[in-house]
Short mmCIF file of C-alpha atoms in Angstrom, two decimals:
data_model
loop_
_atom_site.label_atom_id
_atom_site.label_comp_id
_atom_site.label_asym_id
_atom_site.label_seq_id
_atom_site.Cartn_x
_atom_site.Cartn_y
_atom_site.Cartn_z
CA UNK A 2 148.30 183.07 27.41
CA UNK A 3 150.18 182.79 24.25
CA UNK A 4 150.23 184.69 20.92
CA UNK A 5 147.13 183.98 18.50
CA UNK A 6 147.29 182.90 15.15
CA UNK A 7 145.38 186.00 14.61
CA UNK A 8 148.00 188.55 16.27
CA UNK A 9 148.01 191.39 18.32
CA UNK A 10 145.75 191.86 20.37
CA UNK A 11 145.00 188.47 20.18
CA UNK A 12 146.44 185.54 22.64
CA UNK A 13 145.50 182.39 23.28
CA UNK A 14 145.35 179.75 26.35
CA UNK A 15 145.30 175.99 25.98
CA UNK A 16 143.05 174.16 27.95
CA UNK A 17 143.96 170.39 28.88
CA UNK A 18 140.98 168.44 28.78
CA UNK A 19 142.62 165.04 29.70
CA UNK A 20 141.84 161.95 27.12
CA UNK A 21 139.17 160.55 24.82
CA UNK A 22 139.29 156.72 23.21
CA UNK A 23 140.82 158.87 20.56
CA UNK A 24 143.53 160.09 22.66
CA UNK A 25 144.66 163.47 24.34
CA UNK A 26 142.00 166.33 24.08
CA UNK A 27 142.04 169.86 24.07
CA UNK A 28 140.15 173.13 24.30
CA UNK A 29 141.35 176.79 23.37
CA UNK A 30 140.61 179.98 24.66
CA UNK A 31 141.07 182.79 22.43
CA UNK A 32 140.79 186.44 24.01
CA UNK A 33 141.13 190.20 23.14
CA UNK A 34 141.12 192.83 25.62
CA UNK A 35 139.40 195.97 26.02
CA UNK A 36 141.40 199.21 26.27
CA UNK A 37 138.77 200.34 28.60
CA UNK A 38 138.07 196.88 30.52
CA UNK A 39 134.62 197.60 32.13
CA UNK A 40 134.24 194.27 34.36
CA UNK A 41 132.17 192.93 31.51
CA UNK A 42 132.92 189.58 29.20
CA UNK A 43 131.51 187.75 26.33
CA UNK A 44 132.63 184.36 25.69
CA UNK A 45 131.80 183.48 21.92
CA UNK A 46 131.18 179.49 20.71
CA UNK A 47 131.06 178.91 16.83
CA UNK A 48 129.18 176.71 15.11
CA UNK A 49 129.86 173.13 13.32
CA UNK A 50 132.67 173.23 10.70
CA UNK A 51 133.64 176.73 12.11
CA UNK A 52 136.44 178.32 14.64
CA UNK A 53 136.45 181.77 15.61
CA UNK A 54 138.17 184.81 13.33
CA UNK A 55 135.46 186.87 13.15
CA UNK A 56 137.58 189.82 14.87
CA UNK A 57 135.15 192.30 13.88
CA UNK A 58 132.45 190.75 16.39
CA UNK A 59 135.42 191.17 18.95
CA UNK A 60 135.96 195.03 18.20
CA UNK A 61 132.42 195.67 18.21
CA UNK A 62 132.28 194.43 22.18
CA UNK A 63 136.05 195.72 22.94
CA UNK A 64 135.17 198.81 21.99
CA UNK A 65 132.53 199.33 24.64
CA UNK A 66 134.79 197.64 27.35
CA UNK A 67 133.82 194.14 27.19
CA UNK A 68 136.54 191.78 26.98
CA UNK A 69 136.13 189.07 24.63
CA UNK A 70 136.33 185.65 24.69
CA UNK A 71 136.36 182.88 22.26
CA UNK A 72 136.27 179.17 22.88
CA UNK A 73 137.53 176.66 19.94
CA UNK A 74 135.99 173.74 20.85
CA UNK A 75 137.52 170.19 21.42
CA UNK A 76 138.22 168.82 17.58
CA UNK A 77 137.84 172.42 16.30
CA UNK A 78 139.88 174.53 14.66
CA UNK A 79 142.72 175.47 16.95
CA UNK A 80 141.99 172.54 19.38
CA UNK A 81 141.64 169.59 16.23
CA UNK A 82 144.66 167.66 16.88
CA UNK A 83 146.10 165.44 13.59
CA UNK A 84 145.05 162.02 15.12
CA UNK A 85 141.80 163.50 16.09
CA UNK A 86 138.03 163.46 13.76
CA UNK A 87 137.29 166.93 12.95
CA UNK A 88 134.65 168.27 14.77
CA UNK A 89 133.23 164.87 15.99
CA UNK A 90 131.43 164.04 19.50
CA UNK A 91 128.85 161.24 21.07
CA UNK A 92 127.49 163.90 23.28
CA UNK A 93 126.98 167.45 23.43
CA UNK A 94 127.82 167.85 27.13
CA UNK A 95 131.25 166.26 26.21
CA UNK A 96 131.62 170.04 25.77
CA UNK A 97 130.51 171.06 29.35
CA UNK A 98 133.84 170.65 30.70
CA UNK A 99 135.56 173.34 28.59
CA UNK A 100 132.51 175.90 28.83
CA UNK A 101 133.22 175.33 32.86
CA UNK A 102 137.04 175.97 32.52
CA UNK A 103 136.27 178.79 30.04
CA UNK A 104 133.84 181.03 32.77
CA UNK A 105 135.76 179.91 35.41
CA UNK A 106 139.17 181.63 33.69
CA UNK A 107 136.67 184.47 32.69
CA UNK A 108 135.01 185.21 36.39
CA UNK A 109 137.42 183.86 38.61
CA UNK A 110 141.19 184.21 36.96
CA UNK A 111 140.15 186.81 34.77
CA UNK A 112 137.81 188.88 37.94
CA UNK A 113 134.62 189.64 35.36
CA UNK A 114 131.30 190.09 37.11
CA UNK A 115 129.31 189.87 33.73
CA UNK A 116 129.65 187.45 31.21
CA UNK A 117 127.54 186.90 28.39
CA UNK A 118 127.63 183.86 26.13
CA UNK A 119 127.04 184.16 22.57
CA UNK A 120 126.60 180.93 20.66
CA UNK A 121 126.23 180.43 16.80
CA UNK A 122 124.48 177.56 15.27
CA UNK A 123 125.45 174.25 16.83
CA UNK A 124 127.44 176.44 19.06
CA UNK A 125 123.94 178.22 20.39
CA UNK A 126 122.55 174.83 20.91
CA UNK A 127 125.47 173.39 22.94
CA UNK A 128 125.15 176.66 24.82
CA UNK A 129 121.71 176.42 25.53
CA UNK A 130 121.98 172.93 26.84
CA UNK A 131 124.84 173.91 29.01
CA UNK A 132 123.10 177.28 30.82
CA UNK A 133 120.61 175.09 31.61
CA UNK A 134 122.49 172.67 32.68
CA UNK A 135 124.49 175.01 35.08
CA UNK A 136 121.32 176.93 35.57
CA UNK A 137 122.14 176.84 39.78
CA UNK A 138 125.83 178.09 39.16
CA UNK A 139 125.68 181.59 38.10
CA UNK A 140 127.60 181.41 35.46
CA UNK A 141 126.27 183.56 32.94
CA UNK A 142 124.40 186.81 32.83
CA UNK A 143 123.11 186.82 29.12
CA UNK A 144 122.80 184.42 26.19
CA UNK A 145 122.84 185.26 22.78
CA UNK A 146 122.02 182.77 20.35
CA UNK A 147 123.42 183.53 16.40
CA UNK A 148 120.48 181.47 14.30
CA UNK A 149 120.69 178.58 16.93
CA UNK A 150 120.72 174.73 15.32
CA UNK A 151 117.33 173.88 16.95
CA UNK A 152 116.05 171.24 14.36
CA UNK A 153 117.20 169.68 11.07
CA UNK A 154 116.95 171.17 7.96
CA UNK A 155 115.20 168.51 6.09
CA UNK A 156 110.96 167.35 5.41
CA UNK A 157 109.47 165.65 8.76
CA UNK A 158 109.79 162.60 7.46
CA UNK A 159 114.25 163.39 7.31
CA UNK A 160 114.36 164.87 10.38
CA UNK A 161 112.36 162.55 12.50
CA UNK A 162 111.62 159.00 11.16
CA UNK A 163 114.34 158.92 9.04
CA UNK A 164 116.64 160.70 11.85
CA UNK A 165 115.65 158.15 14.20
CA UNK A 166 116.76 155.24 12.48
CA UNK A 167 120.20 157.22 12.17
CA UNK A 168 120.38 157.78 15.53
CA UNK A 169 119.90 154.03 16.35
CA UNK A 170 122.90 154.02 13.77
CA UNK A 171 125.03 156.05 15.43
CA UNK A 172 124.96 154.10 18.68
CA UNK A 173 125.85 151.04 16.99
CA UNK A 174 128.33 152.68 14.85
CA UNK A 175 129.05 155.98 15.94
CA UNK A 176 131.93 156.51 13.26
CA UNK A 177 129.74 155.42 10.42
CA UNK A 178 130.25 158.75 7.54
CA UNK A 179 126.61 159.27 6.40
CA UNK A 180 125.78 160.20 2.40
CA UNK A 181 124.93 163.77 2.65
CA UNK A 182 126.61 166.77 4.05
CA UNK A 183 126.59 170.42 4.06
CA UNK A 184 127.24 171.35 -0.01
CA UNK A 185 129.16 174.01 -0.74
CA UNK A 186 126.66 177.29 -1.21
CA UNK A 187 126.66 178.61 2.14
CA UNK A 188 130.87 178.52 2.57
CA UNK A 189 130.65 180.19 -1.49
CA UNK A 190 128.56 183.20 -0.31
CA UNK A 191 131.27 183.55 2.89
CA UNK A 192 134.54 182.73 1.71
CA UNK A 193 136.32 185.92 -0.62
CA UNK A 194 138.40 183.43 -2.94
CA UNK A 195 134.56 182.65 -3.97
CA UNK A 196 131.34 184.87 -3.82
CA UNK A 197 131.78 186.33 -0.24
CA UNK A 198 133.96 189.04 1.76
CA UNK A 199 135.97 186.69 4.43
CA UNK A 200 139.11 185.13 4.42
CA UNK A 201 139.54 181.81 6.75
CA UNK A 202 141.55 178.92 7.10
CA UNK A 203 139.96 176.66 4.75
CA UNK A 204 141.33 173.36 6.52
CA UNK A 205 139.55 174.32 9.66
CA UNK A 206 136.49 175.60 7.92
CA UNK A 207 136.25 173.77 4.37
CA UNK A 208 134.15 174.79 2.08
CA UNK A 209 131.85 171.73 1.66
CA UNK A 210 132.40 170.73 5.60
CA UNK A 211 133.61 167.82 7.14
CA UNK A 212 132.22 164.32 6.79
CA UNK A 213 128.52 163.74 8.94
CA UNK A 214 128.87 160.44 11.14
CA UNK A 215 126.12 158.80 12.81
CA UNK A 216 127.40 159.55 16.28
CA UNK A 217 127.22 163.17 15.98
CA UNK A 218 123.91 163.40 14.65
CA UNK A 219 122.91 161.25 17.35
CA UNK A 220 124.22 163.50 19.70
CA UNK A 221 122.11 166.72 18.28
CA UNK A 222 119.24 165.11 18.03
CA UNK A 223 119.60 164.11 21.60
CA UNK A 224 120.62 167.73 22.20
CA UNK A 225 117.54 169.04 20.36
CA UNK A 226 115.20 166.31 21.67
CA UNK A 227 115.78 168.15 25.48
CA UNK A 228 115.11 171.38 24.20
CA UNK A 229 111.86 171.14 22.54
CA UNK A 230 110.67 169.22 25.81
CA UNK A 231 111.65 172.80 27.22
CA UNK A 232 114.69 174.32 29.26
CA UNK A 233 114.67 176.57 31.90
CA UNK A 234 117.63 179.10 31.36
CA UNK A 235 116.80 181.40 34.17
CA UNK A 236 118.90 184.36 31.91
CA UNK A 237 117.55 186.95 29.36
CA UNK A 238 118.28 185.61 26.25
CA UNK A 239 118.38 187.30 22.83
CA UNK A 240 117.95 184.20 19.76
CA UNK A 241 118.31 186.55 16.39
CA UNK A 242 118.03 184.52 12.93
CA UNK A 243 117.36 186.08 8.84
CA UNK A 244 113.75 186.24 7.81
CA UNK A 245 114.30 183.67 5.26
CA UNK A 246 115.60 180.48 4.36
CA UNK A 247 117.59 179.20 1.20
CA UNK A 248 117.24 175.49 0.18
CA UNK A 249 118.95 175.15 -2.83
CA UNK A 250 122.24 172.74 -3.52
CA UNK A 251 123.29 174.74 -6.16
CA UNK A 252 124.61 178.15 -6.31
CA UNK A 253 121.63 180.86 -6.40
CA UNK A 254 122.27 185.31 -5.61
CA UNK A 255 119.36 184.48 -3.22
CA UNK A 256 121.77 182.66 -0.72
CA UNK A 257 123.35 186.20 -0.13
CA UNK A 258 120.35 187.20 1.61
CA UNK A 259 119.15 184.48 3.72
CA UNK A 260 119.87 181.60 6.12
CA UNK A 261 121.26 178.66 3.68
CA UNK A 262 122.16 176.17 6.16
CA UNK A 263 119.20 175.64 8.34
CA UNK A 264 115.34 176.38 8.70
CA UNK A 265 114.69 179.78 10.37
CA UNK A 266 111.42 179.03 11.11
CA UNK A 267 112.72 176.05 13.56
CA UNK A 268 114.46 178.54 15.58
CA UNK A 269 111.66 180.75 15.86
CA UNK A 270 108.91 177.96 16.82
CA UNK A 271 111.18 176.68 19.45
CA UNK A 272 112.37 179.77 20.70
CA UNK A 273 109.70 179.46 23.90
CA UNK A 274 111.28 176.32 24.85
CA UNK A 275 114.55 178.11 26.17
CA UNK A 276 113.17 179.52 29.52
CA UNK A 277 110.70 182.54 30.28
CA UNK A 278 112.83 185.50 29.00
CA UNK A 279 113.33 185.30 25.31
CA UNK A 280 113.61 188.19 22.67
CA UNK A 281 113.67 187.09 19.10
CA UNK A 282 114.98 189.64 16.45
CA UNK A 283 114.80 188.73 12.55
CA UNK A 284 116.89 190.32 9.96
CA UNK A 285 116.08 190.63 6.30
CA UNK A 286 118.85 189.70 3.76
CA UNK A 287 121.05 187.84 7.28
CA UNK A 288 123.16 185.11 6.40
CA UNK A 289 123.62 181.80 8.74
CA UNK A 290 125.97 183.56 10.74
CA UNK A 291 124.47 186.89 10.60
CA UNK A 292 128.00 188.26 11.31
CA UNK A 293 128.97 187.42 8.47
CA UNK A 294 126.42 189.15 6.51
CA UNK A 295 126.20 192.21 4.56
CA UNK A 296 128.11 195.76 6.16
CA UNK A 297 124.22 196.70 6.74
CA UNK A 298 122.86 193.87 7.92
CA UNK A 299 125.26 193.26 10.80
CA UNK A 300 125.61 196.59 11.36
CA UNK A 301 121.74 196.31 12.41
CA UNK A 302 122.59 193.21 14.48
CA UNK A 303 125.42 194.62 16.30
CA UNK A 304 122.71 197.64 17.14
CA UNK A 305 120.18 195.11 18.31
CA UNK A 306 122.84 193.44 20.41
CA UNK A 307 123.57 196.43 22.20
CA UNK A 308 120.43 198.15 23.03
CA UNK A 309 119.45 194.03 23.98
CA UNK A 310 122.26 194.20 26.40
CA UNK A 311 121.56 197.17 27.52
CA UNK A 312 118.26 197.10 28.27
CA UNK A 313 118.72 192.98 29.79
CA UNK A 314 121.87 193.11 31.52
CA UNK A 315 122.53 196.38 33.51
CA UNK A 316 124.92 196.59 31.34
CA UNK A 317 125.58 201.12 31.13
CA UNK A 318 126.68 202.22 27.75
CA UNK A 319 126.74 200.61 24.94
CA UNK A 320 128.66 203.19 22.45
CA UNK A 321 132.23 202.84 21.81
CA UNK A 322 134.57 205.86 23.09
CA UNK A 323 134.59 208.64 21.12
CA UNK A 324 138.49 208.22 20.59
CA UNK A 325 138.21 204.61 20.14
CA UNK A 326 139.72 203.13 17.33
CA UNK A 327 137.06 202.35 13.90
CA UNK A 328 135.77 198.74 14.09
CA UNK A 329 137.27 195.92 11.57
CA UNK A 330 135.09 195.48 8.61
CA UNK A 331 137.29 192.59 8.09
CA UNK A 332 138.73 189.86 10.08
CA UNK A 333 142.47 189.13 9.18
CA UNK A 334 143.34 185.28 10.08
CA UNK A 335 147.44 185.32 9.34
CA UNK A 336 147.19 181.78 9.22
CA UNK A 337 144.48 181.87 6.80
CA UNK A 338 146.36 184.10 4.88
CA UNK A 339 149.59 181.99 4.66
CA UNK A 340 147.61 178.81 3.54
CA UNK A 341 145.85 180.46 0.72
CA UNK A 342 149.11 181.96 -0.79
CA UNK A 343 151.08 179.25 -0.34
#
């Protein structure tokens, strides 16, 4: 482990994942210690156009003795590499290999006996796939899914004819930039330099994304195509999502209270599909990442996480020490800091 762009008590550990026809590949694994290490981990995956700095999520679980993990993702963040595309795959088991080298530094370097993997967005999908996937192995205890990308935000006729003939697309030419992408309201109602609370490194997270290519929405909708057919992740699972959606391309105070990247109602009709233990939670006024939401809101998802885990995983308390120090109310990326001022 080396020191985190995020500081103390942040480090970091590179993982080599070999080479792509792009060229060499890798992973990072981001972790904070408990001061009270209880045996118990969660290893966090964020979503598309994303990296992890939410350090309050981190204090929230390090301050009932979980350590915490978070995974950058090949082409994310910490692990995008200048002769690399941001955030690009074929595939989304191209990110197996990392999630396997991740709980195997967590359980068998690292000597946790509970580990529970908390996913947001794209990130809950590729997590879902993988638990499944590894469903034999023991690998995880828990999944937590942070308003999971089950389905794409568009009319039927988008997200499955139309979809389709991308996806033919993106086998042909995987590469191929596609003429839409995220807008910029959702990374507005985040990002403090516009409407939001956060500060983040805006070249790993921009505000309007990066370019969509053919290739990687072939890959989700490959990804999403398996789980509607139906998974069997033999863990309890906890998907939590806002009550609402917001569909607007331009900037509205509505998309401070409500999911304004994808359909909520998607993750909630294919909730089922993820095995036979599933709690859904909605929360009114959450964001896309409901992290990032307002103090009350995620203060109300944070509780729901922890009675969830509590009463799911064996876990024994879930209140922080009494001498423990206050949780962040804001995460403080140094790097993030140093590109805006300078």
């Amino acid at each position: 482990m080396e020191p985190d762009v995020l500081g103390a008590p942040y480090e970091r550990q590179t993982i080599d994942l070999g080479t792509d026809d792009e060229g060499p590949v890798v992973a990072t694994l981001v972790r904070r210690r408990a001061e009270r290490p209880t045996g118990r981990a969660v290893l966090y995956v964020h979503g598309f156009v994303d990296y992890f700095f939410q350090t309050h999520v981190a204090d929230f679980f390090a301050e009932r003795g979980w350590d915490f993990y978070a995974l950058d993702l090949r082409k994310y963040g910490r692990s995008l590499l200048p002769h690399q595309t941001p955030n690009f795959c074929q595939d989304l088991s191209d990110y197996f290999p990392e999630l396997d080298a991740a709980a195997k530094i967590i359980r068998e370097d690292d000597g946790h006996d509970t580990l529970l993997a908390m996913g947001h967005s794209t990130g809950g999908l590729i997590l879902s796939l993988w638990a499944h996937a590894r469903r034999e192995a023991g690998l995880v205890d828990g999944l937590f899914l942070n308003s999971p990308f089950f389905d794409i935000n568009a009319p039927w006729l988008v997200r499955r004819p139309l979809a389709a003939a991308v996806s033919r697309l993106g086998r042909r030419a995987p590469q191929r930039i596609l003429p839409f992408g995220l807008g910029t309201v959702y990374g507005e109602s985040l990002h403090a330099d516009h409407r939001g609370e956060w500060r983040y490194d805006l070249a790993w997270k921009p505000l309007a994304g990066f370019p969509v290519r053919a290739g990687w929405i072939n890959a989700i909708r490959a990804g999403q195509r398996q789980l509607r057919a139906g998974l069997d992740i033999p863990v309890p699972v906890l998907l939590a999502c806002s009550t609402r959606s917001y569909r607007g391309t331009k900037w509205h105070e509505s998309a401070t209270l409500a999911d304004a990247v994808l359909d909520v109602e998607h993750m909630v009709r294919w909730a089922p599909r993820l095995g036979r233990h599933v709690t859904l939670a909605r929360f009114d006024g959450g964001l896309h990442d409901l992290t990032l939401s307002s103090p009350a809101v995620r203060e109300k998802v944070f509780t729901e996480a922890g009675r969830w885990a509590e009463a799911f995983l064996a876990t024994g308390p879930t209140e922080p020490a009494p001498d423990g120090p206050p949780a962040a109310r804001r995460p403080v990326d140094d790097r993030a800091e140093a590109t805006a001022e300078g």
